[in-house]
Amino acid sequence: MNSNWARSPLFCFLVGICLGAIIVKGFQRFNDYQARARLQAKIIHADLVDTRIEVPIENARSDRMMVALAFGQANSANAGESPKTANEKVFNFFNGKLYRAQDPLLGASGDGGSVWTRLGDELVKRRLYDTVIFAPIGVGATKLAHWQPGEVLHDRLLQAIRGLRDSGLAITHLFWDQGGSDTIARTSKEAYQQMFQAMLASIRREGVTAPIYVAISTAARCKKHHPDPEIRKAQQQLIDISNGILPGPDTDTLGLADRYDGCHFTEEGLEKVTLQWLDVLTEAR
């Protein structure tokens, strides 16, 4: 190379651009790795296992048994205001073992209460099921993109499916409650639907034929975002009964009075959402 060219301002400028692009790309990859690691760390409550009552899986088997995989973001996890211990017929599946269901549920993020302990109680009390098993893997603040094939939460989703199958537990219900983060990200209706279908196709390839219930959940009021018509429409248009995609509750109908921090549910809000889930499950029977 001509030494004069190598010392020219244009050459230095071009080299600077290339080096800058490499550095920026490196930071992006590092930040992505850090974000993935944080998501993975938030998924479980392994430190609480020793405080829970383990139950032999055979003790939970019944002719009328629900096995529900619940996933999405915070309101599918342990983000509620008030923790609850469910009755002795409601269980929490985690890492191949079964425990009495007690908030915060093992397998999902958050340290508070869950709609699932309450829903399990009501399902048993109303004799819709004899036993109820929840495998919750929801993670707060996650976008649908985080659950896509190849992403860390999709890996966790497949692990949960395979763990249930290896334990001889056939999934009967899939509960999807997510959308607020995509409201903030301004995800388009088309992109949301494409990502959901890709996620569901991967679940079906695992042999899971259970219906998936899609909650209408787009409000991110803790970030001062109101229910989003674009994501609402995306979720509503996903419903396809013939393909096992069923409507879940419309949690956007719960206002600020039912959200202790403007986003996640109060005790009364949890009770209302529980009744909404009961309504859609009863209607689908």
CSV table of C-alpha atoms in Angstrom, one decimal:
chain,number,residue,atom,x,y,z
A,1,MET,CA,0.0,0.0,0.0
A,2,ASN,CA,1.2,3.5,-0.8
A,3,SER,CA,2.5,5.0,2.4
A,4,ASN,CA,1.2,8.4,1.6
A,5,TRP,CA,-2.3,6.9,1.1
A,6,ALA,CA,-2.0,5.0,4.5
A,7,ARG,CA,-1.3,8.3,6.2
A,8,SER,CA,-4.0,10.3,4.3
A,9,PRO,CA,-7.0,11.7,6.3
A,10,LEU,CA,-9.5,9.8,4.1
A,11,PHE,CA,-7.8,6.4,4.9
A,12,CYS,CA,-7.7,7.2,8.6
A,13,PHE,CA,-11.3,8.3,8.5
A,14,LEU,CA,-12.4,5.0,6.8
A,15,VAL,CA,-10.4,2.9,9.3
A,16,GLY,CA,-12.0,4.9,12.1
A,17,ILE,CA,-15.5,4.1,10.8
A,18,CYS,CA,-14.6,0.4,10.5
A,19,LEU,CA,-13.2,0.2,14.0
A,20,GLY,CA,-16.1,2.1,15.4
A,21,ALA,CA,-18.6,-0.3,13.7
A,22,ILE,CA,-16.7,-3.3,15.2
A,23,ILE,CA,-16.7,-1.8,18.6
A,24,VAL,CA,-20.4,-0.9,18.5
A,25,LYS,CA,-21.3,-4.4,17.2
A,26,GLY,CA,-19.2,-5.8,20.0
A,27,PHE,CA,-21.1,-3.8,22.6
A,28,GLN,CA,-24.4,-4.8,21.1
A,29,ARG,CA,-23.5,-8.4,21.3
A,30,PHE,CA,-22.3,-8.0,24.9
A,31,ASN,CA,-25.4,-6.2,25.9
A,32,ASP,CA,-27.6,-8.9,24.2
A,33,TYR,CA,-25.6,-11.5,26.1
A,34,GLN,CA,-26.1,-9.6,29.3
A,35,ALA,CA,-29.9,-9.2,28.6
A,36,ARG,CA,-30.2,-12.9,27.9
A,37,ALA,CA,-28.4,-13.8,31.1
A,38,ARG,CA,-30.6,-11.5,33.1
A,39,LEU,CA,-33.7,-13.1,31.6
A,40,GLN,CA,-32.4,-16.5,32.4
A,41,ALA,CA,-31.6,-15.5,36.0
A,42,LYS,CA,-35.2,-14.2,36.5
A,43,ILE,CA,-36.9,-17.3,35.4
A,44,ILE,CA,-36.7,-19.5,38.5
A,45,HIS,CA,-37.0,-19.5,42.3
A,46,ALA,CA,-34.7,-22.4,42.8
A,47,ASP,CA,-33.6,-21.0,46.2
A,48,LEU,CA,-37.2,-21.5,47.5
A,49,VAL,CA,-37.4,-25.2,46.7
A,50,ASP,CA,-36.3,-26.3,50.2
A,51,THR,CA,-39.2,-24.3,51.7
A,52,ARG,CA,-41.9,-26.1,49.7
A,53,ILE,CA,-43.8,-29.3,50.3
A,54,GLU,CA,-42.8,-31.8,47.6
A,55,VAL,CA,-45.6,-34.2,46.5
A,56,PRO,CA,-45.1,-37.5,44.5
A,57,ILE,CA,-46.4,-36.9,41.0
A,58,GLU,CA,-48.6,-40.1,41.3
A,59,ASN,CA,-50.5,-38.4,44.2
A,60,ALA,CA,-51.7,-35.7,41.8
A,61,ARG,CA,-52.9,-37.9,39.1
A,62,SER,CA,-56.7,-38.1,38.6
A,63,ASP,CA,-59.2,-38.8,35.8
A,64,ARG,CA,-60.0,-35.1,35.8
A,65,MET,CA,-56.6,-33.4,35.9
A,66,MET,CA,-55.6,-30.1,34.5
A,67,VAL,CA,-51.9,-29.6,33.5
A,68,ALA,CA,-51.4,-26.0,32.5
A,69,LEU,CA,-48.3,-24.3,31.1
A,70,ALA,CA,-48.6,-20.6,31.9
A,71,PHE,CA,-46.3,-18.1,30.2
A,72,GLY,CA,-45.9,-14.6,29.0
A,73,GLN,CA,-44.8,-11.5,31.1
A,74,ALA,CA,-45.4,-10.3,34.6
A,75,ASN,CA,-49.1,-10.8,35.0
A,76,SER,CA,-48.6,-14.5,34.0
A,77,ALA,CA,-46.0,-14.7,36.7
A,78,ASN,CA,-45.7,-13.7,40.4
A,79,ALA,CA,-46.3,-9.9,40.0
A,80,GLY,CA,-49.5,-9.7,42.0
A,81,GLU,CA,-49.8,-7.7,45.3
A,82,SER,CA,-50.7,-10.6,47.6
A,83,PRO,CA,-49.1,-14.1,47.8
A,84,LYS,CA,-51.4,-17.0,48.4
A,85,THR,CA,-51.1,-20.7,49.2
A,86,ALA,CA,-53.5,-22.8,47.2
A,87,ASN,CA,-55.4,-25.8,48.5
A,88,GLU,CA,-53.9,-29.3,48.7
A,89,LYS,CA,-55.3,-30.3,45.2
A,90,VAL,CA,-53.3,-27.5,43.4
A,91,PHE,CA,-49.7,-28.1,42.5
A,92,ASN,CA,-46.6,-26.4,41.1
A,93,PHE,CA,-44.5,-28.3,38.6
A,94,PHE,CA,-40.8,-27.3,38.6
A,95,ASN,CA,-37.7,-29.0,37.3
A,96,GLY,CA,-39.3,-32.5,37.1
A,97,LYS,CA,-40.8,-32.4,40.6
A,98,LEU,CA,-44.2,-31.4,42.0
A,99,TYR,CA,-44.9,-29.2,45.0
A,100,ARG,CA,-47.9,-27.8,46.8
A,101,ALA,CA,-48.7,-24.5,44.9
A,102,GLN,CA,-47.6,-21.5,47.0
A,103,ASP,CA,-46.7,-18.0,45.8
A,104,PRO,CA,-44.3,-17.0,44.5
A,105,LEU,CA,-44.7,-20.0,42.2
A,106,LEU,CA,-41.5,-21.8,41.3
A,107,GLY,CA,-40.5,-21.4,37.7
A,108,ALA,CA,-41.7,-17.8,37.1
A,109,SER,CA,-40.2,-14.4,37.9
A,110,GLY,CA,-41.5,-12.1,40.5
A,111,ASP,CA,-41.8,-12.3,44.3
A,112,GLY,CA,-45.5,-11.6,44.8
A,113,GLY,CA,-48.9,-13.2,44.2
A,114,SER,CA,-50.2,-15.2,41.2
A,115,VAL,CA,-53.5,-15.6,39.5
A,116,TRP,CA,-52.8,-19.3,39.1
A,117,THR,CA,-53.0,-20.2,42.8
A,118,ARG,CA,-56.4,-18.6,43.0
A,119,LEU,CA,-57.6,-20.1,39.7
A,120,GLY,CA,-56.5,-23.5,40.8
A,121,ASP,CA,-58.5,-23.1,44.1
A,122,GLU,CA,-61.6,-22.1,42.2
A,123,LEU,CA,-61.3,-24.9,39.6
A,124,VAL,CA,-61.2,-27.5,42.3
A,125,LYS,CA,-63.8,-25.8,44.5
A,126,ARG,CA,-66.3,-25.7,41.6
A,127,ARG,CA,-65.4,-29.3,40.8
A,128,LEU,CA,-64.3,-28.6,37.3
A,129,TYR,CA,-61.1,-30.6,38.0
A,130,ASP,CA,-60.1,-32.9,40.8
A,131,THR,CA,-56.5,-31.8,40.6
A,132,VAL,CA,-54.7,-28.9,39.0
A,133,ILE,CA,-51.0,-28.6,38.1
A,134,PHE,CA,-49.4,-25.4,36.9
A,135,ALA,CA,-46.0,-25.1,35.3
A,136,PRO,CA,-45.5,-21.3,35.3
A,137,ILE,CA,-42.6,-19.9,33.3
A,138,GLY,CA,-43.6,-16.2,32.8
A,139,VAL,CA,-41.0,-13.5,33.0
A,140,GLY,CA,-41.7,-9.9,33.7
A,141,ALA,CA,-41.1,-7.2,31.0
A,142,THR,CA,-40.5,-9.7,28.2
A,143,LYS,CA,-41.5,-9.1,24.7
A,144,LEU,CA,-42.9,-11.7,22.4
A,145,ALA,CA,-39.6,-11.6,20.6
A,146,HIS,CA,-37.9,-13.1,23.7
A,147,TRP,CA,-40.1,-16.2,23.3
A,148,GLN,CA,-39.1,-16.8,19.7
A,149,PRO,CA,-37.2,-20.0,18.5
A,150,GLY,CA,-33.5,-19.5,19.3
A,151,GLU,CA,-34.1,-17.1,22.2
A,152,VAL,CA,-33.4,-17.9,25.8
A,153,LEU,CA,-37.0,-18.0,26.9
A,154,HIS,CA,-38.0,-20.3,24.0
A,155,ASP,CA,-35.3,-22.7,25.2
A,156,ARG,CA,-36.9,-22.5,28.7
A,157,LEU,CA,-40.4,-23.1,27.1
A,158,LEU,CA,-39.1,-26.3,25.4
A,159,GLN,CA,-37.5,-27.4,28.6
A,160,ALA,CA,-40.8,-27.1,30.5
A,161,ILE,CA,-42.7,-29.0,27.8
A,162,ARG,CA,-40.1,-31.8,27.8
A,163,GLY,CA,-39.9,-31.9,31.6
A,164,LEU,CA,-43.7,-32.4,31.8
A,165,ARG,CA,-43.6,-35.0,29.1
A,166,ASP,CA,-40.7,-36.9,30.7
A,167,SER,CA,-42.7,-36.9,34.0
A,168,GLY,CA,-45.7,-38.5,32.3
A,169,LEU,CA,-47.8,-35.3,32.5
A,170,ALA,CA,-49.7,-34.4,29.3
A,171,ILE,CA,-50.3,-30.7,28.9
A,172,THR,CA,-54.0,-30.0,28.8
A,173,HIS,CA,-54.0,-26.2,28.6
A,174,LEU,CA,-51.6,-23.4,27.5
A,175,PHE,CA,-52.2,-19.9,29.1
A,176,TRP,CA,-50.5,-17.0,27.3
A,177,ASP,CA,-50.7,-13.6,29.0
A,178,GLN,CA,-48.3,-11.0,27.4
A,179,GLY,CA,-48.5,-7.8,25.4
A,180,GLY,CA,-47.6,-4.7,27.5
A,181,SER,CA,-43.9,-4.8,26.5
A,182,ASP,CA,-44.9,-4.9,22.8
A,183,THR,CA,-47.2,-2.0,23.4
A,184,ILE,CA,-44.2,0.0,24.6
A,185,ALA,CA,-42.0,-1.3,21.7
A,186,ARG,CA,-44.7,-0.4,19.2
A,187,THR,CA,-44.7,-3.8,17.7
A,188,SER,CA,-46.9,-4.0,14.6
A,189,LYS,CA,-50.0,-6.2,14.4
A,190,GLU,CA,-48.4,-8.3,11.6
A,191,ALA,CA,-45.1,-8.8,13.4
A,192,TYR,CA,-46.8,-9.8,16.6
A,193,GLN,CA,-49.0,-12.4,14.9
A,194,GLN,CA,-46.0,-13.8,12.9
A,195,MET,CA,-43.9,-14.2,16.1
A,196,PHE,CA,-46.8,-15.8,17.9
A,197,GLN,CA,-47.4,-18.3,15.1
A,198,ALA,CA,-43.7,-19.2,15.0
A,199,MET,CA,-43.7,-19.8,18.7
A,200,LEU,CA,-46.9,-21.9,18.6
A,201,ALA,CA,-45.6,-23.9,15.6
A,202,SER,CA,-42.5,-24.9,17.7
A,203,ILE,CA,-44.8,-25.9,20.6
A,204,ARG,CA,-46.9,-28.1,18.3
A,205,ARG,CA,-43.7,-29.7,16.9
A,206,GLU,CA,-43.1,-30.9,20.5
A,207,GLY,CA,-46.4,-32.9,20.2
A,208,VAL,CA,-48.4,-30.5,22.4
A,209,THR,CA,-52.0,-30.4,21.0
A,210,ALA,CA,-53.6,-28.6,24.0
A,211,PRO,CA,-55.5,-25.4,23.2
A,212,ILE,CA,-53.7,-22.1,23.9
A,213,TYR,CA,-55.7,-19.4,25.5
A,214,VAL,CA,-54.6,-15.9,24.4
A,215,ALA,CA,-55.3,-13.2,27.0
A,216,ILE,CA,-56.0,-9.7,25.7
A,217,SER,CA,-53.3,-7.9,27.6
A,218,THR,CA,-51.8,-4.8,26.2
A,219,ALA,CA,-51.9,-2.2,29.0
A,220,ALA,CA,-48.5,-1.1,30.3
A,221,ARG,CA,-49.9,1.5,32.7
A,222,CYS,CA,-46.8,1.5,34.9
A,223,LYS,CA,-45.0,3.0,31.8
A,224,LYS,CA,-48.0,5.3,31.2
A,225,HIS,CA,-49.1,3.4,28.2
A,226,HIS,CA,-52.8,2.7,27.7
A,227,PRO,CA,-54.3,-0.4,26.1
A,228,ASP,CA,-52.9,-0.5,22.5
A,229,PRO,CA,-55.5,-1.1,19.7
A,230,GLU,CA,-52.7,-2.5,17.5
A,231,ILE,CA,-51.7,-5.3,19.9
A,232,ARG,CA,-55.3,-5.9,21.0
A,233,LYS,CA,-56.3,-6.4,17.3
A,234,ALA,CA,-53.3,-8.7,16.8
A,235,GLN,CA,-54.3,-10.9,19.8
A,236,GLN,CA,-58.0,-10.9,18.9
A,237,GLN,CA,-57.3,-11.9,15.3
A,238,LEU,CA,-55.1,-14.8,16.4
A,239,ILE,CA,-58.1,-16.6,17.7
A,240,ASP,CA,-58.8,-19.7,15.6
A,241,ILE,CA,-60.9,-22.3,17.3
A,242,SER,CA,-60.3,-24.9,14.7
A,243,ASN,CA,-56.5,-24.6,15.3
A,244,GLY,CA,-56.8,-24.6,19.0
A,245,ILE,CA,-56.2,-20.9,19.6
A,246,LEU,CA,-58.9,-19.8,22.0
A,247,PRO,CA,-59.8,-16.4,23.6
A,248,GLY,CA,-58.5,-15.7,27.1
A,249,PRO,CA,-59.7,-13.0,29.4
A,250,ASP,CA,-59.5,-9.3,28.5
A,251,THR,CA,-57.3,-8.0,31.3
A,252,ASP,CA,-57.2,-4.6,29.7
A,253,THR,CA,-60.7,-4.0,31.3
A,254,LEU,CA,-59.1,-3.8,34.7
A,255,GLY,CA,-58.2,-0.2,35.5
A,256,LEU,CA,-55.9,1.6,37.8
A,257,ALA,CA,-57.9,0.8,40.9
A,258,ASP,CA,-57.1,-2.8,40.3
A,259,ARG,CA,-53.3,-2.2,39.8
A,260,TYR,CA,-51.3,-1.4,42.9
A,261,ASP,CA,-48.4,0.1,41.0
A,262,GLY,CA,-50.4,1.2,37.9
A,263,CYS,CA,-49.6,-2.0,36.1
A,264,HIS,CA,-49.7,-5.2,38.3
A,265,PHE,CA,-52.8,-6.5,40.0
A,266,THR,CA,-54.0,-5.8,43.6
A,267,GLU,CA,-55.6,-8.5,45.6
A,268,GLU,CA,-59.0,-7.5,44.3
A,269,GLY,CA,-57.5,-7.3,40.8
A,270,LEU,CA,-56.2,-10.8,41.1
A,271,GLU,CA,-59.6,-12.0,42.1
A,272,LYS,CA,-61.2,-10.3,39.1
A,273,VAL,CA,-58.7,-11.8,36.7
A,274,THR,CA,-59.3,-15.2,38.3
A,275,LEU,CA,-63.0,-14.9,37.5
A,276,GLN,CA,-62.2,-13.9,34.0
A,277,TRP,CA,-60.1,-17.0,33.5
A,278,LEU,CA,-62.9,-19.1,35.0
A,279,ASP,CA,-65.4,-17.7,32.6
A,280,VAL,CA,-63.4,-18.4,29.5
A,281,LEU,CA,-62.5,-21.9,30.7
A,282,THR,CA,-66.0,-22.7,31.6
A,283,GLU,CA,-67.3,-21.5,28.3
A,284,ALA,CA,-64.7,-23.7,26.4
A,285,ARG,CA,-65.7,-26.9,28.2
